[in-house]
């Protein structure tokens, strides 16, 4: 778990950071008010996570599944093409969740969900744009030739599409899925 996350957690009295998988977290029954999952649900075994959710969530508890969803802009499409070319594990942005939302639908099948979307364009300097795009789990390791080609490609994209202030704007919407019904009452 990130040292930064542990440092941040110390600033909140009621926040506890647990270094465990979502499906196996060692938490007490009916002990959690809200579960927030950001950019990670696509990694989960949704059925095991659902079972764990039903166990740990309090009666009126909520689950928020959150993603930054890239829009269909030229910059995002250029990045997608670059990743498709050099990243064999690239399944699409958001871990490929937008190519197959069935696990998400399955997770909320009994509770239903409310979808809230927030326009959230991401503004980056060159360094931030390149580094942010190199954090994807699908990016090859640094000592691979493909990594260097991706880095060069990202720099070229930035140089072509950045504005006069040395920034690039990536079309992005933050999407939040939240259960409507209680997970306990539909068990």
PDB file of C-alpha atoms in Angstrom:
ATOM      1  CA  UNK A   1       0.000   0.000   0.000  1.00  0.00           C
ATOM      2  CA  UNK A   2       1.275   3.432  -0.859  1.00  0.00           C
ATOM      3  CA  UNK A   3       3.142   5.323   1.855  1.00  0.00           C
ATOM      4  CA  UNK A   4       1.324   8.454   0.658  1.00  0.00           C
ATOM      5  CA  UNK A   5      -2.039   6.791   1.288  1.00  0.00           C
ATOM      6  CA  UNK A   6      -1.028   5.831   4.823  1.00  0.00           C
ATOM      7  CA  UNK A   7       0.202   9.390   5.456  1.00  0.00           C
ATOM      8  CA  UNK A   8      -3.074  10.794   4.142  1.00  0.00           C
ATOM      9  CA  UNK A   9      -5.111   8.388   6.267  1.00  0.00           C
ATOM     10  CA  UNK A  10      -3.518   9.803   9.413  1.00  0.00           C
ATOM     11  CA  UNK A  11      -5.252  13.133   8.709  1.00  0.00           C
ATOM     12  CA  UNK A  12      -8.709  11.515   9.018  1.00  0.00           C
ATOM     13  CA  UNK A  13      -9.851  10.122  12.361  1.00  0.00           C
ATOM     14  CA  UNK A  14     -12.328   7.631  10.932  1.00  0.00           C
ATOM     15  CA  UNK A  15     -10.308   6.402   7.952  1.00  0.00           C
ATOM     16  CA  UNK A  16      -8.489   3.121   8.233  1.00  0.00           C
ATOM     17  CA  UNK A  17      -6.325   1.811   5.392  1.00  0.00           C
ATOM     18  CA  UNK A  18      -6.317  -1.965   5.021  1.00  0.00           C
ATOM     19  CA  UNK A  19      -3.792  -3.696   2.810  1.00  0.00           C
ATOM     20  CA  UNK A  20      -5.837  -6.645   1.525  1.00  0.00           C
ATOM     21  CA  UNK A  21      -7.814  -7.692  -1.512  1.00  0.00           C
ATOM     22  CA  UNK A  22     -11.415  -6.518  -1.833  1.00  0.00           C
ATOM     23  CA  UNK A  23     -12.716 -10.075  -1.942  1.00  0.00           C
ATOM     24  CA  UNK A  24     -10.765 -11.254   1.135  1.00  0.00           C
ATOM     25  CA  UNK A  25     -10.588  -8.184   3.347  1.00  0.00           C
ATOM     26  CA  UNK A  26     -10.559  -9.256   6.979  1.00  0.00           C
ATOM     27  CA  UNK A  27     -13.381  -7.011   8.222  1.00  0.00           C
ATOM     28  CA  UNK A  28     -16.150  -7.621  10.710  1.00  0.00           C
ATOM     29  CA  UNK A  29     -19.737  -8.317   9.699  1.00  0.00           C
ATOM     30  CA  UNK A  30     -21.941  -5.204   9.395  1.00  0.00           C
ATOM     31  CA  UNK A  31     -18.979  -2.905  10.078  1.00  0.00           C
ATOM     32  CA  UNK A  32     -18.733  -0.678   6.995  1.00  0.00           C
ATOM     33  CA  UNK A  33     -20.918   2.322   6.037  1.00  0.00           C
ATOM     34  CA  UNK A  34     -19.556   2.866   2.536  1.00  0.00           C
ATOM     35  CA  UNK A  35     -17.273   1.035   0.147  1.00  0.00           C
ATOM     36  CA  UNK A  36     -15.553   3.197  -2.457  1.00  0.00           C
ATOM     37  CA  UNK A  37     -13.769   1.525  -5.345  1.00  0.00           C
ATOM     38  CA  UNK A  38     -11.946   3.848  -7.737  1.00  0.00           C
ATOM     39  CA  UNK A  39     -10.583   2.541 -11.033  1.00  0.00           C
ATOM     40  CA  UNK A  40     -10.233  -1.023  -9.695  1.00  0.00           C
ATOM     41  CA  UNK A  41     -13.490  -2.989  -9.969  1.00  0.00           C
ATOM     42  CA  UNK A  42     -12.396  -4.541 -13.272  1.00  0.00           C
ATOM     43  CA  UNK A  43      -9.697  -6.430 -11.293  1.00  0.00           C
ATOM     44  CA  UNK A  44     -12.178  -8.020  -8.887  1.00  0.00           C
ATOM     45  CA  UNK A  45     -13.941 -11.335  -8.946  1.00  0.00           C
ATOM     46  CA  UNK A  46     -17.309  -9.567  -8.841  1.00  0.00           C
ATOM     47  CA  UNK A  47     -19.198 -12.495  -7.258  1.00  0.00           C
ATOM     48  CA  UNK A  48     -16.716 -12.854  -4.376  1.00  0.00           C
ATOM     49  CA  UNK A  49     -16.702  -9.073  -3.937  1.00  0.00           C
ATOM     50  CA  UNK A  50     -20.520  -9.094  -3.831  1.00  0.00           C
ATOM     51  CA  UNK A  51     -20.470 -11.787  -1.148  1.00  0.00           C
ATOM     52  CA  UNK A  52     -17.917  -9.800   0.881  1.00  0.00           C
ATOM     53  CA  UNK A  53     -19.962  -6.611   0.399  1.00  0.00           C
ATOM     54  CA  UNK A  54     -23.082  -8.277   1.773  1.00  0.00           C
ATOM     55  CA  UNK A  55     -21.103  -9.496   4.778  1.00  0.00           C
ATOM     56  CA  UNK A  56     -19.274  -6.284   5.773  1.00  0.00           C
ATOM     57  CA  UNK A  57     -21.729  -3.564   4.733  1.00  0.00           C
ATOM     58  CA  UNK A  58     -24.140  -2.151   7.325  1.00  0.00           C
ATOM     59  CA  UNK A  59     -27.878  -2.321   6.565  1.00  0.00           C
ATOM     60  CA  UNK A  60     -28.098   1.065   4.844  1.00  0.00           C
ATOM     61  CA  UNK A  61     -24.549   0.880   3.470  1.00  0.00           C
ATOM     62  CA  UNK A  62     -23.581   2.155   0.055  1.00  0.00           C
ATOM     63  CA  UNK A  63     -21.140   1.026  -2.601  1.00  0.00           C
ATOM     64  CA  UNK A  64     -19.618   3.524  -5.023  1.00  0.00           C
ATOM     65  CA  UNK A  65     -17.793   2.223  -8.085  1.00  0.00           C
ATOM     66  CA  UNK A  66     -15.928   5.096  -9.721  1.00  0.00           C
ATOM     67  CA  UNK A  67     -14.036   5.527 -12.980  1.00  0.00           C
ATOM     68  CA  UNK A  68     -12.534   8.282 -15.016  1.00  0.00           C
ATOM     69  CA  UNK A  69     -13.971   7.589 -18.450  1.00  0.00           C
ATOM     70  CA  UNK A  70     -11.992   9.049 -21.307  1.00  0.00           C
ATOM     71  CA  UNK A  71     -14.023  10.708 -24.015  1.00  0.00           C
ATOM     72  CA  UNK A  72     -13.759  10.228 -27.762  1.00  0.00           C
ATOM     73  CA  UNK A  73     -11.342  13.111 -28.338  1.00  0.00           C
ATOM     74  CA  UNK A  74      -8.421  13.125 -30.740  1.00  0.00           C
ATOM     75  CA  UNK A  75      -5.899  13.064 -27.870  1.00  0.00           C
ATOM     76  CA  UNK A  76      -7.569  10.062 -26.209  1.00  0.00           C
ATOM     77  CA  UNK A  77      -7.843   8.227 -29.525  1.00  0.00           C
ATOM     78  CA  UNK A  78      -4.164   8.857 -30.284  1.00  0.00           C
ATOM     79  CA  UNK A  79      -3.243   7.447 -26.865  1.00  0.00           C
ATOM     80  CA  UNK A  80      -5.514   4.433 -27.414  1.00  0.00           C
ATOM     81  CA  UNK A  81      -3.895   3.692 -30.789  1.00  0.00           C
ATOM     82  CA  UNK A  82      -0.432   3.964 -29.220  1.00  0.00           C
ATOM     83  CA  UNK A  83      -1.362   1.542 -26.426  1.00  0.00           C
ATOM     84  CA  UNK A  84      -3.021  -0.904 -28.816  1.00  0.00           C
ATOM     85  CA  UNK A  85       0.178  -0.956 -30.868  1.00  0.00           C
ATOM     86  CA  UNK A  86       2.694  -1.486 -28.049  1.00  0.00           C
ATOM     87  CA  UNK A  87       0.768  -2.905 -25.070  1.00  0.00           C
ATOM     88  CA  UNK A  88      -0.401  -6.514 -25.515  1.00  0.00           C
ATOM     89  CA  UNK A  89      -2.305  -6.321 -22.205  1.00  0.00           C
ATOM     90  CA  UNK A  90      -4.250  -3.168 -23.131  1.00  0.00           C
ATOM     91  CA  UNK A  91      -7.963  -4.009 -23.099  1.00  0.00           C
ATOM     92  CA  UNK A  92      -9.177  -0.430 -23.335  1.00  0.00           C
ATOM     93  CA  UNK A  93      -9.276   2.455 -20.901  1.00  0.00           C
ATOM     94  CA  UNK A  94     -10.755   1.742 -17.481  1.00  0.00           C
ATOM     95  CA  UNK A  95      -9.343  -1.780 -17.611  1.00  0.00           C
ATOM     96  CA  UNK A  96     -11.650  -2.524 -20.529  1.00  0.00           C
ATOM     97  CA  UNK A  97     -14.772  -2.174 -18.370  1.00  0.00           C
ATOM     98  CA  UNK A  98     -16.418  -0.094 -21.128  1.00  0.00           C
ATOM     99  CA  UNK A  99     -15.999  -2.989 -23.581  1.00  0.00           C
ATOM    100  CA  UNK A 100     -17.881  -5.346 -21.246  1.00  0.00           C
ATOM    101  CA  UNK A 101     -19.948  -3.852 -18.446  1.00  0.00           C
ATOM    102  CA  UNK A 102     -21.619  -7.194 -17.678  1.00  0.00           C
ATOM    103  CA  UNK A 103     -19.679  -7.718 -14.402  1.00  0.00           C
ATOM    104  CA  UNK A 104     -20.833  -4.256 -13.293  1.00  0.00           C
ATOM    105  CA  UNK A 105     -24.435  -5.059 -14.266  1.00  0.00           C
ATOM    106  CA  UNK A 106     -24.170  -8.406 -12.461  1.00  0.00           C
ATOM    107  CA  UNK A 107     -22.847  -6.789  -9.285  1.00  0.00           C
ATOM    108  CA  UNK A 108     -25.799  -4.366  -9.098  1.00  0.00           C
ATOM    109  CA  UNK A 109     -28.370  -6.777 -10.542  1.00  0.00           C
ATOM    110  CA  UNK A 110     -30.403  -7.126  -7.345  1.00  0.00           C
ATOM    111  CA  UNK A 111     -29.941  -3.625  -5.926  1.00  0.00           C
ATOM    112  CA  UNK A 112     -30.091  -1.536  -9.059  1.00  0.00           C
ATOM    113  CA  UNK A 113     -27.832   1.471  -9.347  1.00  0.00           C
ATOM    114  CA  UNK A 114     -27.849   5.195  -9.803  1.00  0.00           C
ATOM    115  CA  UNK A 115     -25.332   6.540 -12.311  1.00  0.00           C
ATOM    116  CA  UNK A 116     -23.940  10.034 -11.787  1.00  0.00           C
ATOM    117  CA  UNK A 117     -21.567  11.619 -14.281  1.00  0.00           C
ATOM    118  CA  UNK A 118     -19.337  14.642 -13.793  1.00  0.00           C
ATOM    119  CA  UNK A 119     -17.551  16.365 -16.644  1.00  0.00           C
ATOM    120  CA  UNK A 120     -13.957  16.358 -15.463  1.00  0.00           C
ATOM    121  CA  UNK A 121     -11.470  17.369 -18.164  1.00  0.00           C
ATOM    122  CA  UNK A 122      -7.930  16.525 -17.143  1.00  0.00           C
ATOM    123  CA  UNK A 123      -5.323  19.239 -17.719  1.00  0.00           C
ATOM    124  CA  UNK A 124      -1.696  18.167 -17.786  1.00  0.00           C
ATOM    125  CA  UNK A 125       1.755  19.607 -18.305  1.00  0.00           C
ATOM    126  CA  UNK A 126       3.996  17.546 -20.579  1.00  0.00           C
ATOM    127  CA  UNK A 127       5.710  15.722 -17.726  1.00  0.00           C
ATOM    128  CA  UNK A 128       2.407  14.984 -15.978  1.00  0.00           C
ATOM    129  CA  UNK A 129       0.733  13.831 -19.212  1.00  0.00           C
ATOM    130  CA  UNK A 130       3.532  11.423 -20.053  1.00  0.00           C
ATOM    131  CA  UNK A 131       3.917  10.083 -16.513  1.00  0.00           C
ATOM    132  CA  UNK A 132       0.166   9.693 -15.970  1.00  0.00           C
ATOM    133  CA  UNK A 133      -0.178   7.685 -19.172  1.00  0.00           C
ATOM    134  CA  UNK A 134       2.744   5.477 -18.187  1.00  0.00           C
ATOM    135  CA  UNK A 135       0.995   4.339 -14.973  1.00  0.00           C
ATOM    136  CA  UNK A 136      -1.418   1.937 -16.675  1.00  0.00           C
ATOM    137  CA  UNK A 137      -1.106  -1.687 -15.598  1.00  0.00           C
ATOM    138  CA  UNK A 138      -0.869  -2.613 -19.285  1.00  0.00           C
ATOM    139  CA  UNK A 139       2.314  -0.552 -19.837  1.00  0.00           C
ATOM    140  CA  UNK A 140       5.417  -2.720 -20.404  1.00  0.00           C
ATOM    141  CA  UNK A 141       8.203  -2.509 -17.832  1.00  0.00           C
ATOM    142  CA  UNK A 142      10.757   0.277 -18.175  1.00  0.00           C
ATOM    143  CA  UNK A 143      13.560  -1.867 -19.573  1.00  0.00           C
ATOM    144  CA  UNK A 144      11.470  -2.977 -22.588  1.00  0.00           C
ATOM    145  CA  UNK A 145      11.859  -1.270 -25.951  1.00  0.00           C
ATOM    146  CA  UNK A 146       8.069  -0.841 -26.136  1.00  0.00           C
ATOM    147  CA  UNK A 147       8.150   1.307 -22.991  1.00  0.00           C
ATOM    148  CA  UNK A 148      10.547   3.741 -24.637  1.00  0.00           C
ATOM    149  CA  UNK A 149       8.458   3.782 -27.828  1.00  0.00           C
ATOM    150  CA  UNK A 150       5.328   4.552 -25.805  1.00  0.00           C
ATOM    151  CA  UNK A 151       7.125   7.329 -23.938  1.00  0.00           C
ATOM    152  CA  UNK A 152       8.301   8.845 -27.222  1.00  0.00           C
ATOM    153  CA  UNK A 153       4.802   8.471 -28.693  1.00  0.00           C
ATOM    154  CA  UNK A 154       3.233  10.244 -25.714  1.00  0.00           C
ATOM    155  CA  UNK A 155       5.719  13.084 -26.026  1.00  0.00           C
ATOM    156  CA  UNK A 156       4.823  13.396 -29.727  1.00  0.00           C
ATOM    157  CA  UNK A 157       1.102  13.449 -28.910  1.00  0.00           C
ATOM    158  CA  UNK A 158       1.698  16.149 -26.321  1.00  0.00           C
ATOM    159  CA  UNK A 159       3.806  18.228 -28.699  1.00  0.00           C
ATOM    160  CA  UNK A 160       1.147  18.010 -31.406  1.00  0.00           C
ATOM    161  CA  UNK A 161      -1.934  18.757 -29.293  1.00  0.00           C
ATOM    162  CA  UNK A 162      -0.755  20.940 -26.384  1.00  0.00           C
ATOM    163  CA  UNK A 163      -1.899  24.534 -26.209  1.00  0.00           C
ATOM    164  CA  UNK A 164       0.121  27.755 -26.089  1.00  0.00           C
ATOM    165  CA  UNK A 165       0.336  27.436 -22.282  1.00  0.00           C
ATOM    166  CA  UNK A 166       2.173  24.122 -22.532  1.00  0.00           C
ATOM    167  CA  UNK A 167      -0.830  22.097 -21.396  1.00  0.00           C
ATOM    168  CA  UNK A 168      -2.960  19.374 -22.874  1.00  0.00           C
ATOM    169  CA  UNK A 169      -6.624  18.819 -22.050  1.00  0.00           C
ATOM    170  CA  UNK A 170      -7.926  15.269 -22.020  1.00  0.00           C
ATOM    171  CA  UNK A 171     -11.663  14.820 -22.459  1.00  0.00           C
ATOM    172  CA  UNK A 172     -12.804  12.936 -19.349  1.00  0.00           C
ATOM    173  CA  UNK A 173     -15.973  12.200 -17.389  1.00  0.00           C
ATOM    174  CA  UNK A 174     -15.938  10.856 -13.848  1.00  0.00           C
ATOM    175  CA  UNK A 175     -18.682   8.238 -13.503  1.00  0.00           C
ATOM    176  CA  UNK A 176     -20.046   6.989 -10.188  1.00  0.00           C
ATOM    177  CA  UNK A 177     -22.267   3.926  -9.801  1.00  0.00           C
ATOM    178  CA  UNK A 178     -24.129   3.647  -6.474  1.00  0.00           C
ATOM    179  CA  UNK A 179     -26.538   0.997  -5.276  1.00  0.00           C
ATOM    180  CA  UNK A 180     -30.201   2.025  -4.946  1.00  0.00           C
ATOM    181  CA  UNK A 181     -31.526  -0.796  -2.781  1.00  0.00           C
ATOM    182  CA  UNK A 182     -29.822  -2.116   0.295  1.00  0.00           C
ATOM    183  CA  UNK A 183     -27.497  -5.098  -0.326  1.00  0.00           C
ATOM    184  CA  UNK A 184     -28.819  -6.759   2.840  1.00  0.00           C
ATOM    185  CA  UNK A 185     -32.516  -6.628   1.874  1.00  0.00           C
ATOM    186  CA  UNK A 186     -32.010  -8.344  -1.494  1.00  0.00           C
ATOM    187  CA  UNK A 187     -29.736 -11.080  -0.131  1.00  0.00           C
TER     188      UNK A 187
END
